[in-house]
Coordinates of C-alpha atoms in Angstrom, one line a residue:
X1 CA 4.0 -44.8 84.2
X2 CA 5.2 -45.9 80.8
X3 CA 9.5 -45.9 80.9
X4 CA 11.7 -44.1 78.0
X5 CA 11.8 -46.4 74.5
X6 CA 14.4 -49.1 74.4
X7 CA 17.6 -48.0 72.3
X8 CA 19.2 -51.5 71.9
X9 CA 19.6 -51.7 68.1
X10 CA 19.4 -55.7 68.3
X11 CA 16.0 -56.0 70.2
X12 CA 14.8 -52.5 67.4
X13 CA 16.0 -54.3 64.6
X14 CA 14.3 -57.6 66.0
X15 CA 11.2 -55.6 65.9
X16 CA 11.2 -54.8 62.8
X17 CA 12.3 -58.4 61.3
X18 CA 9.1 -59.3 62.6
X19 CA 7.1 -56.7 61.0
X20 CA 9.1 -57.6 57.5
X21 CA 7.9 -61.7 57.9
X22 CA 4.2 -60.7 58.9
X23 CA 4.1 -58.8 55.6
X24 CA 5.3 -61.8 53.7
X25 CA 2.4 -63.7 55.5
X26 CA 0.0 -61.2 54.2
X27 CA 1.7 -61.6 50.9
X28 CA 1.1 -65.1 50.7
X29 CA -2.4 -64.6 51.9
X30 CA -3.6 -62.3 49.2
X31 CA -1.8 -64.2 46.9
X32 CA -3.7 -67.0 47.1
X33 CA -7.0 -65.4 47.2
X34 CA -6.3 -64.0 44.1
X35 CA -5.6 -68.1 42.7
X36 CA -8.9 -69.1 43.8
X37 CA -11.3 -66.0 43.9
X38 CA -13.2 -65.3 40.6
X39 CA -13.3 -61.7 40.8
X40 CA -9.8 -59.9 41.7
X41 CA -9.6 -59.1 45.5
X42 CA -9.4 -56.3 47.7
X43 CA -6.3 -54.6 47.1
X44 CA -7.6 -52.0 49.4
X45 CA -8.2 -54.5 52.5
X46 CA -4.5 -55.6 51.8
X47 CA -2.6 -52.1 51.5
X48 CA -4.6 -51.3 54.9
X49 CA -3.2 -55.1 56.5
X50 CA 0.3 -54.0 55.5
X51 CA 0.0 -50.3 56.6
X52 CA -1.4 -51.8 60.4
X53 CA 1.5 -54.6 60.4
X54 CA 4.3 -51.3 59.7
X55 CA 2.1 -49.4 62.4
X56 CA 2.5 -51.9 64.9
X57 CA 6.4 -52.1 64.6
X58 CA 6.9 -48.7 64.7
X59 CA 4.3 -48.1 67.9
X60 CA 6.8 -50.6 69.4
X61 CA 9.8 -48.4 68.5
X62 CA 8.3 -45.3 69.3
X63 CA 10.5 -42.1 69.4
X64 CA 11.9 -41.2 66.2
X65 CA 10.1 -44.3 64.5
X66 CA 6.8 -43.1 65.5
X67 CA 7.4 -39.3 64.4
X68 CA 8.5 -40.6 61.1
X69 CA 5.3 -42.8 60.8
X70 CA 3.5 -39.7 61.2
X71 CA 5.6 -37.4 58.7
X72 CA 4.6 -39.9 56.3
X73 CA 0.9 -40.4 56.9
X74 CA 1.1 -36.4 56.3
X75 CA 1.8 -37.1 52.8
X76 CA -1.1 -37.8 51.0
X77 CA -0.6 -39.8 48.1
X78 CA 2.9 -40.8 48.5
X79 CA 1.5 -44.3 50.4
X80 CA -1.2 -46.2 49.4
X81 CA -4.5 -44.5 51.1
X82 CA -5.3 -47.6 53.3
X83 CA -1.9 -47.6 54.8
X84 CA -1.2 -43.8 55.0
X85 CA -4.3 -43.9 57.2
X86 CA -3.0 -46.7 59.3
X87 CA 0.5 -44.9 59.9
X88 CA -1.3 -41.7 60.9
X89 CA -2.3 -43.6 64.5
X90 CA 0.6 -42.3 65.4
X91 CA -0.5 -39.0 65.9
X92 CA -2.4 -40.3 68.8
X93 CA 0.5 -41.8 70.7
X94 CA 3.0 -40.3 73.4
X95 CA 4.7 -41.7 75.6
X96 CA 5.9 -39.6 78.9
X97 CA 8.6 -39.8 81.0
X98 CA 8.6 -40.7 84.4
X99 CA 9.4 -38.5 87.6
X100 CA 12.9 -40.2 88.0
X101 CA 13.6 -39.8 84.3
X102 CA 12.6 -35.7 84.3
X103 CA 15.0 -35.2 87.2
X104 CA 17.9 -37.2 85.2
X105 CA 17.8 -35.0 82.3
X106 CA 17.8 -31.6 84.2
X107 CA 20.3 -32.6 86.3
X108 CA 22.6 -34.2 83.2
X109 CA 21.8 -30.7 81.3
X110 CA 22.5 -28.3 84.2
X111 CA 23.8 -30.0 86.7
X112 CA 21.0 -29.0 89.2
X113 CA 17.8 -30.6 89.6
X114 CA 13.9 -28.6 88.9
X115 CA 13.9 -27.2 92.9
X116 CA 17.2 -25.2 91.9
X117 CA 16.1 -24.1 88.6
X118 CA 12.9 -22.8 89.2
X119 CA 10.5 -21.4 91.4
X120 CA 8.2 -24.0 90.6
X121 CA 8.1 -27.1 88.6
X122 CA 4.9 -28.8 87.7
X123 CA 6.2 -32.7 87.5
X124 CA 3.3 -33.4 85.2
X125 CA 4.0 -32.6 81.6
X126 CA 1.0 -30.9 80.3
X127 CA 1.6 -31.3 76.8
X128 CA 3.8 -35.1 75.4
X129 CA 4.0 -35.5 71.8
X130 CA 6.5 -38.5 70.3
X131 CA 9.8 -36.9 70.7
X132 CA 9.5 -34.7 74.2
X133 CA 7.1 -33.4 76.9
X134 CA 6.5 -29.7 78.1
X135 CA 6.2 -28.8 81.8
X136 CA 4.7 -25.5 83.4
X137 CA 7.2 -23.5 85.5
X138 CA 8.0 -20.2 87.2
X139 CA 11.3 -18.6 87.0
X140 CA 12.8 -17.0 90.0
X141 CA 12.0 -14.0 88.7
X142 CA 8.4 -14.5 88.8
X143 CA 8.3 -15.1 84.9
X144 CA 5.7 -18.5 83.8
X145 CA 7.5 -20.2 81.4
X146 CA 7.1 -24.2 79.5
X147 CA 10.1 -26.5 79.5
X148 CA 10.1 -28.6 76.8
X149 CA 12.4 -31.9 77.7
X150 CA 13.1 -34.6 74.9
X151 CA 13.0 -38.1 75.5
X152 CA 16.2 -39.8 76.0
X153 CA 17.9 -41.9 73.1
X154 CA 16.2 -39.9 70.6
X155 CA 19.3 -38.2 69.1
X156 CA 21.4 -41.9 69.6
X157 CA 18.5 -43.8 67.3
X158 CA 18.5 -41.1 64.6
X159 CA 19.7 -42.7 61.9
X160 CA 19.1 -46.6 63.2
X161 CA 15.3 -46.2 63.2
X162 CA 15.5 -44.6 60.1
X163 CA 16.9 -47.4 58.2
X164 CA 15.2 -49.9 59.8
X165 CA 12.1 -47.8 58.5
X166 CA 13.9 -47.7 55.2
X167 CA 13.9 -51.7 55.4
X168 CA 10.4 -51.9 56.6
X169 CA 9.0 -49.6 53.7
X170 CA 11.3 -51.9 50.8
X171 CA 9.9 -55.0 52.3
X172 CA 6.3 -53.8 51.9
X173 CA 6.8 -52.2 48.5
X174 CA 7.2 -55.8 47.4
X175 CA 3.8 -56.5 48.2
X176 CA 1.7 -53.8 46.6
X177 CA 1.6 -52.1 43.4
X178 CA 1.0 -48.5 44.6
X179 CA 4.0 -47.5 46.5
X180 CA 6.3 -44.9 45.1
X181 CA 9.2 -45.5 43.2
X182 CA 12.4 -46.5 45.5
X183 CA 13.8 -43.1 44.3
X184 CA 11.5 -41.3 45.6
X185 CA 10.7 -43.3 48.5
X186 CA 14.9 -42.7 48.7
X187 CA 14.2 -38.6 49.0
X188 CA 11.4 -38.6 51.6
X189 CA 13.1 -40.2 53.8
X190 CA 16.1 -38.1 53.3
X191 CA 13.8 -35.6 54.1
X192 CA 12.4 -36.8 57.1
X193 CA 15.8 -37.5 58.4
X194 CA 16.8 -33.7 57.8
X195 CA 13.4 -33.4 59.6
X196 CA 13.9 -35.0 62.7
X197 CA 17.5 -33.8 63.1
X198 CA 16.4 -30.2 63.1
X199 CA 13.4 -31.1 65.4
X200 CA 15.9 -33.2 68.2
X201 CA 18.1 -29.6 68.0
X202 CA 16.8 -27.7 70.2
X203 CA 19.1 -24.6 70.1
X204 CA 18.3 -24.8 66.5
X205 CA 14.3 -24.4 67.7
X206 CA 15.2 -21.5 69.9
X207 CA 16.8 -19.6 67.6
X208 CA 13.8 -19.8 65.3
X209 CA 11.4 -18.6 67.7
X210 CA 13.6 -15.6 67.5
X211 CA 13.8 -15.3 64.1
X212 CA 10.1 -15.3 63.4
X213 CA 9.3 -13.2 66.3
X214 CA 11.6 -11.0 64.2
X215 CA 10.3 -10.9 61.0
X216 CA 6.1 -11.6 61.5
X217 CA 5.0 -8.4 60.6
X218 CA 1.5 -8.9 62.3
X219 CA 1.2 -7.8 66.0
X220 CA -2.1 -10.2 66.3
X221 CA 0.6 -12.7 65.9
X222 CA 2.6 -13.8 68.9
X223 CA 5.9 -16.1 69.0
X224 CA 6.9 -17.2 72.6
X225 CA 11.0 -16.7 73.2
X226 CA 13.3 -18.9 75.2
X227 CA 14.9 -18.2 78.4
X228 CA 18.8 -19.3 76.9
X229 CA 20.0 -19.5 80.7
X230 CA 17.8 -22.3 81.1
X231 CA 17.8 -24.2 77.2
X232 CA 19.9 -26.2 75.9
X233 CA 20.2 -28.8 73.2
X234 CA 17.9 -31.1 74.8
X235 CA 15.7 -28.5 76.9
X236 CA 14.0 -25.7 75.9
X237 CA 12.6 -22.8 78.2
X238 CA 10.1 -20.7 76.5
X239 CA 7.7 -17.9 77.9
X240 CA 4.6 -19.5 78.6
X241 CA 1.7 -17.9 76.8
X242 CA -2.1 -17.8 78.2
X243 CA -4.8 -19.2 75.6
X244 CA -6.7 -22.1 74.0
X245 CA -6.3 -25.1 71.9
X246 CA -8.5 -25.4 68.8
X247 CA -10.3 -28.0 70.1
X248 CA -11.1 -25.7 73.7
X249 CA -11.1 -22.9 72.3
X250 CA -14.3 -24.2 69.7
X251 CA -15.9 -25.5 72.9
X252 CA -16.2 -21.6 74.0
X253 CA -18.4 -21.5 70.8
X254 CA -16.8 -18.5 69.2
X255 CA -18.9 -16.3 67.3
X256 CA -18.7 -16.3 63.3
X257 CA -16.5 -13.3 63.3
X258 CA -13.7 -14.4 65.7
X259 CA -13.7 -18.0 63.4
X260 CA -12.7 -15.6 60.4
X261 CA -10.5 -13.1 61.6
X262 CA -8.5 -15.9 63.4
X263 CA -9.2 -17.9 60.2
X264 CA -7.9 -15.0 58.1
X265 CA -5.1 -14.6 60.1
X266 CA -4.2 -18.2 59.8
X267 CA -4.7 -18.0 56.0
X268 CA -2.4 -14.8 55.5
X269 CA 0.5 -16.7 57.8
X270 CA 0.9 -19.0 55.6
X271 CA 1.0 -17.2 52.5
X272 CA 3.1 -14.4 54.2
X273 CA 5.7 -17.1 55.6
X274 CA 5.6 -18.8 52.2
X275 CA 6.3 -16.3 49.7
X276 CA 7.4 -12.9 51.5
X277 CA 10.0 -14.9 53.9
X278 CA 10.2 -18.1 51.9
X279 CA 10.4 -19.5 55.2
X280 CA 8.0 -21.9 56.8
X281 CA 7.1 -23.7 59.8
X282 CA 6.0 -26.7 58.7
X283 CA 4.3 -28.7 61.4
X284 CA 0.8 -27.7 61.1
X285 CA -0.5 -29.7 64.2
X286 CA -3.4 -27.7 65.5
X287 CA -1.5 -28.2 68.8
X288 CA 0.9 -25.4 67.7
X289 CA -2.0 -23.0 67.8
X290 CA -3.0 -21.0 70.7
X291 CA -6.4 -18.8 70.5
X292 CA -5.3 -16.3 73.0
X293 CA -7.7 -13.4 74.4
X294 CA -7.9 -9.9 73.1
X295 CA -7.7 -11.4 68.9
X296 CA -3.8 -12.5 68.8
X297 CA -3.1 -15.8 67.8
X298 CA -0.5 -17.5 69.8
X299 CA 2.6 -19.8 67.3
X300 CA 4.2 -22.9 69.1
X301 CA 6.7 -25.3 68.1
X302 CA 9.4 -24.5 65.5
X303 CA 11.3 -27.4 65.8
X304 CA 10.2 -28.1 61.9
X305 CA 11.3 -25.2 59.5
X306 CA 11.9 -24.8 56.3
X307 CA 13.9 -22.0 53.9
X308 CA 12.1 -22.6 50.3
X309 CA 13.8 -22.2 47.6
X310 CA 12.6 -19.0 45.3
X311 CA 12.2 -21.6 42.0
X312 CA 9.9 -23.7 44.0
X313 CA 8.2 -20.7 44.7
X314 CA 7.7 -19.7 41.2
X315 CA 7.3 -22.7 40.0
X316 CA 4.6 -23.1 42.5
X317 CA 2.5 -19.3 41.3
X318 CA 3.6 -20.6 37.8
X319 CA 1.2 -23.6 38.7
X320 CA -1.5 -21.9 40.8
X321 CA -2.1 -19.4 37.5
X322 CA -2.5 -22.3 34.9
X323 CA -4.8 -24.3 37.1
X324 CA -7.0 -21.3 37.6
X325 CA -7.0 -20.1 33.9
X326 CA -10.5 -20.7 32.6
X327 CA -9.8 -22.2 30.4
X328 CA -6.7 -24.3 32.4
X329 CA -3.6 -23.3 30.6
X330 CA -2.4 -26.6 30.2
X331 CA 0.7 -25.8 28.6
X332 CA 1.9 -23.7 31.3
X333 CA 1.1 -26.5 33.9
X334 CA 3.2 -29.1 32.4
X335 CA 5.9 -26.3 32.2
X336 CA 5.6 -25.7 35.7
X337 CA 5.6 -29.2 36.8
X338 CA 8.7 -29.7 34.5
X339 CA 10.7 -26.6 35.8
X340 CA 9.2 -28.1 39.6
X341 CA 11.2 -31.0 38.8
X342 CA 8.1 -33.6 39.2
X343 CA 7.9 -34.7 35.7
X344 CA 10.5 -35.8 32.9
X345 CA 10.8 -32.4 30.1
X346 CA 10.4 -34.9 27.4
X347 CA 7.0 -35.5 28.6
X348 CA 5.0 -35.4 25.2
X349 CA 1.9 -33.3 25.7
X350 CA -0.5 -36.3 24.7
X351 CA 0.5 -38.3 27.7
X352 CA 0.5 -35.2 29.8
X353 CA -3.0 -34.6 28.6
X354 CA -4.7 -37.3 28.4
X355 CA -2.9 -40.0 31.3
X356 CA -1.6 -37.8 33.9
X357 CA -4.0 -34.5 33.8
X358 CA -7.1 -36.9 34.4
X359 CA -5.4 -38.5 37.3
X360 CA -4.9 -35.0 38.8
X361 CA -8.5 -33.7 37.9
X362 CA -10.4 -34.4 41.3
X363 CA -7.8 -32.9 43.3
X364 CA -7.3 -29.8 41.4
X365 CA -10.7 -29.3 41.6
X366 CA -11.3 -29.5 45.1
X367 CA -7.9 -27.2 45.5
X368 CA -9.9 -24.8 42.9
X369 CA -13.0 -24.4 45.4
X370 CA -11.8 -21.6 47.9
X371 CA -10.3 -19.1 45.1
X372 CA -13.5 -19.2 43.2
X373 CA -14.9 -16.8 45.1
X374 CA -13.8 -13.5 46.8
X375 CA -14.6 -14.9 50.7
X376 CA -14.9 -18.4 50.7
X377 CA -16.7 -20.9 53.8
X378 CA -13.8 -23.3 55.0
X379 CA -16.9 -25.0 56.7
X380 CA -18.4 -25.8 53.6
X381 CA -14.9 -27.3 52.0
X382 CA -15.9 -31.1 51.5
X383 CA -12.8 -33.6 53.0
X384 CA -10.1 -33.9 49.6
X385 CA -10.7 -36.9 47.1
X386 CA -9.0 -39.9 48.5
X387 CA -6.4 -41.2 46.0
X388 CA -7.5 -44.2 44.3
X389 CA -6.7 -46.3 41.0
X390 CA -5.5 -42.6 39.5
X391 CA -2.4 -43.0 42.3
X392 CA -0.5 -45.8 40.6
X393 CA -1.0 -43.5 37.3
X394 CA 0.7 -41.1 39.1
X395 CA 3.0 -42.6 40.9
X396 CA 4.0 -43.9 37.4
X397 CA 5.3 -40.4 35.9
X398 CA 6.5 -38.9 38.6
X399 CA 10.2 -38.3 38.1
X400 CA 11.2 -36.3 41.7
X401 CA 9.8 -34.5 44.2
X402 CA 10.9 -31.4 45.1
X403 CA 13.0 -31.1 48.5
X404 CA 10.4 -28.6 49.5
X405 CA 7.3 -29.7 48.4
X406 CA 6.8 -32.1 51.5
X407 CA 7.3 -29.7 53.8
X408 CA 4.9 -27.3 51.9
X409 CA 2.4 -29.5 51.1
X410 CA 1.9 -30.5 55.5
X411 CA 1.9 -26.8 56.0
X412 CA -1.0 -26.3 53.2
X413 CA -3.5 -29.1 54.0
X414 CA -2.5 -28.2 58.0
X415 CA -4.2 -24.9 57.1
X416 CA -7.1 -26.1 55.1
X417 CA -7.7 -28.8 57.9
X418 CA -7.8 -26.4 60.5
X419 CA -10.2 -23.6 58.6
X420 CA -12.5 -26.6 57.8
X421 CA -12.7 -27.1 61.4
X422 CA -12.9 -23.8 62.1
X423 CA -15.7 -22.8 59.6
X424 CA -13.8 -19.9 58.8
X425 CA -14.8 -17.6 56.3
X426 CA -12.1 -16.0 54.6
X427 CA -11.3 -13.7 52.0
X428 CA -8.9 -16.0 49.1
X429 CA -7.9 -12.7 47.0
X430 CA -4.0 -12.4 46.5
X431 CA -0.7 -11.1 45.0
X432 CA 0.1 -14.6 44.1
X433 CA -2.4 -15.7 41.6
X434 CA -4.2 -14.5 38.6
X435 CA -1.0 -12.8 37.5
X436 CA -0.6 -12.3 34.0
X437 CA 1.5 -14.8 32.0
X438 CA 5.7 -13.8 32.5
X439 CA 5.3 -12.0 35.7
X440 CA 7.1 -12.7 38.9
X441 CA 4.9 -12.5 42.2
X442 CA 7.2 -13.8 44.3
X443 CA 9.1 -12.0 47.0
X444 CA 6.3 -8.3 46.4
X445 CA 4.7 -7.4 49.6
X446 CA 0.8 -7.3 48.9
X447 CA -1.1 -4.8 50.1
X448 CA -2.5 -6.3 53.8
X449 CA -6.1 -7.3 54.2
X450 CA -8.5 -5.3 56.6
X451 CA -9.2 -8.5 58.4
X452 CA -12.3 -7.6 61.1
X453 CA -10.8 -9.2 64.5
X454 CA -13.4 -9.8 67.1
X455 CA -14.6 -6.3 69.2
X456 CA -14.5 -4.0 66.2
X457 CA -10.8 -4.0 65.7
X458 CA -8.8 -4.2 62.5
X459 CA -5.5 -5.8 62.3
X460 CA -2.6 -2.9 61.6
X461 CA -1.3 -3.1 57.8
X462 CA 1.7 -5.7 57.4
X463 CA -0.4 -8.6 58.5
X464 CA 0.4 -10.2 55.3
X465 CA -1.3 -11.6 52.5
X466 CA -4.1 -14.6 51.6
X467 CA -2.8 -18.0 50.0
X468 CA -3.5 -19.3 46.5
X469 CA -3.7 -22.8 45.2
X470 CA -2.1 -25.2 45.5
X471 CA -1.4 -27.2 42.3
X472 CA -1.2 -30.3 44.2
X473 CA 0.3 -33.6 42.5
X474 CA 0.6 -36.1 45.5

């Protein structure tokens, strides 16, 4: 059984020195193909050689290293495509405690080991992800319940990892061409930090679970609670709830109906949590989904939250609307993106027309697809446009990016990743987009879709509303 990741900052940091003279191999490697090869080489084949060296270093530090490695790869376009795919690995590693190790945590939380706690305690985790493992157990009370236990060290490595990552990222921005600014590179991993902190906190995660249970106005939608008497900061006790994964529940081969209403009912979270509470969970892992019996769609996992900020909201309608336009309103969207904070206001409309609106093209069209038409097939949405040459373009006038906007931007193409796999047919019409020029959509309650759950039902009004696009730069 694999043991807890090593916390010793010399033996981490040695990890990553290693990573850092590797990439200058590669360096010197594609440098010298480039001397003697007629035709320029594969910049491609190199960006995916750095992105598996920077994999392989953080797969060794595992923990907080590995859940940042895959908080990146979730950012499509901020890394060069070749590595962003390398970093995503990470979404396929866990590493889970041993017996001995379970037993030492309870015992250091509570003072009382799993036989005085519970009922029962399954010593198996039936669920590990990078930073903790969930284990089924019965209350004395009779009640089922998971315990979610994080790893050790995590909280003590926090800020270590993250600037060895910060070190490991600088070094291999000297290598390629198509890495973001070290500005911006600066703010995601500000980001990530805030991230991970929240994530490690898991009083914090308890206390969201109540606060969405709270305020989802859809009874199709349920939100496990803790048990406080047996949470604390670095255990969490939550009502277990019956149901099925996406990937089990699709093995059932659900019938075209229950695919949309669970669909629509994904679709209208999203928008709902977006602009009615303007506050979003933001790890869309299809692990935090449960397809549970009777139509009601079971929500896991608020560790990662995230309180928008009503001008990114705006800003973000303000965008939809000019995108959609026929013809596109192109002096709204370089407004938008201005007031978003992405580009520099002195911008001059040529170069916004004619070097960064072409690099954007194939990505607003496939963001177009769903809203134009009134019920659109998820199933038939093709995979996005990976970025290419157009990145660097990009990557060349973007000023900022918007506190927010990575946290939106997993929970959008979460959503669009699970309807695709879904084949979900769902109806895109909204409060959001298509507005008239000056209004303010944000923050009205749209009228709630009559969304056909499976057996004849219909989903009580309040269930919220359907998403628009999402004028997406990165």
């Amino acid at each position: 059984m694999p043991q807890a990741p090593r916390t010793g900052k010399l033996a981490r940091s040695a990890v990553v020195g290693v990573a850092v003279a590797r990439a200058g191999v590669a360096q010197l490697a594609h440098s010298a193909r480039q001397r003697v090869q007629a035709t320029p080489t594969n910049t491609e084949a190199h960006d995916e050689a750095l992105g598996r060296i920077a994999f392989q270093a953080l797969n060794q530090l595992k923990g907080v290293a590995l859940k940042a490695s895959q908080l990146l790869s979730m950012d499509i376009g901020l890394l060069p495509e070749a590595m962003r795919q390398q970093l995503a690995r990470a979404h396929y590693q866990a590493t889970p405690l041993n017996r001995a190790l379970v037993l030492k945590l309870l015992r250091q939380e509570f003072g009382q080991g799993p036989d005085d706690l519970f009922a029962q305690f399954e010593p198996q985790a039936f669920a590990a992800a990078s930073l903790g493992q969930v284990h089924a157990a019965t209350l004395h009370t009779g009640e089922d319940v998971a315990v979610k236990l994080q790893y050790p060290g995590m909280a003590a490595t926090l800020q270590s990892d993250l600037q060895l990552l910060r070190l490991l990222l600088s070094s291999l921005g000297q290598h390629t061409t198509a890495m973001p600014s070290p500005q911006v590179l600066e703010r995601t991993l500000a980001d990530i930090s805030t991230t991970l902190a929240q994530e490690l906190d898991y009083v914090q995660e308890a206390r969201q679970l109540q606060w969405f249970a709270q305020h989802l106005p859809s009874p199709w939608l349920v939100v496990p609670q803790p048990v406080p008497s047996h949470s604390t900061a670095r255990v969490l006790t939550m009502h277990k709830l019956g149901g099925l994964h996406l990937e089990a529940w699709l093995a059932t081969h659900p019938s075209q109906a229950e695919r949309d209403h669970y669909g629509q009912l994904l679709f209208d979270l999203f928008l709902h949590s977006c602009f009615c509470l303007q506050h979003l969970q933001t790890d869309p892992h299809p692990g935090n989904f449960l397809f549970m019996p009777g139509g009601r769609l079971g929500l896991l996992d608020f560790g990662c939250t995230r309180t928008l900020e009503p001008a990114f909201c705006q800003g973000l309608t303000r965008a939809w609307c000019a995108v959609l336009r026929r013809p596109k309103d192109t002096a709204a969207l370089q407004a938008a993106y201005s007031q978003l904070g992405l580009i520099d206001p002195a911008m001059s409309e040529a170069v916004f027309l004619t070097e960064l609106l072409p690099a954007l093209q194939a990505m607003q069209d496939w963001q177009c697809l769903p809203f134009r038409s009134a019920v659109y097939d998820f199933g038939q949405l093709p995979l996005p446009p990976r970025p290419g040459a157009e990145h660097r373009q990009v990557m060349q006038h973007l000023q900022a990016v918007p506190p927010d906007l990575p946290y939106f931007d997993r929970a959008h193409l979460g959503l669009v990743q699970m309807l695709r796999s879904m084949g979900a047919r769902v109806r895109t019409g909204n409060a959001w987009i298509f507005q008239e020029p000056g209004t303010n959509p944000v923050n009205t309650t749209p009228a709630a879709p009559a969304s056909a759950a499976p057996g004849g039902q219909s989903p009580p009004a309040g269930a919220g509303a359907s998403p628009g696009l999402v004028a997406r730069w990165r």
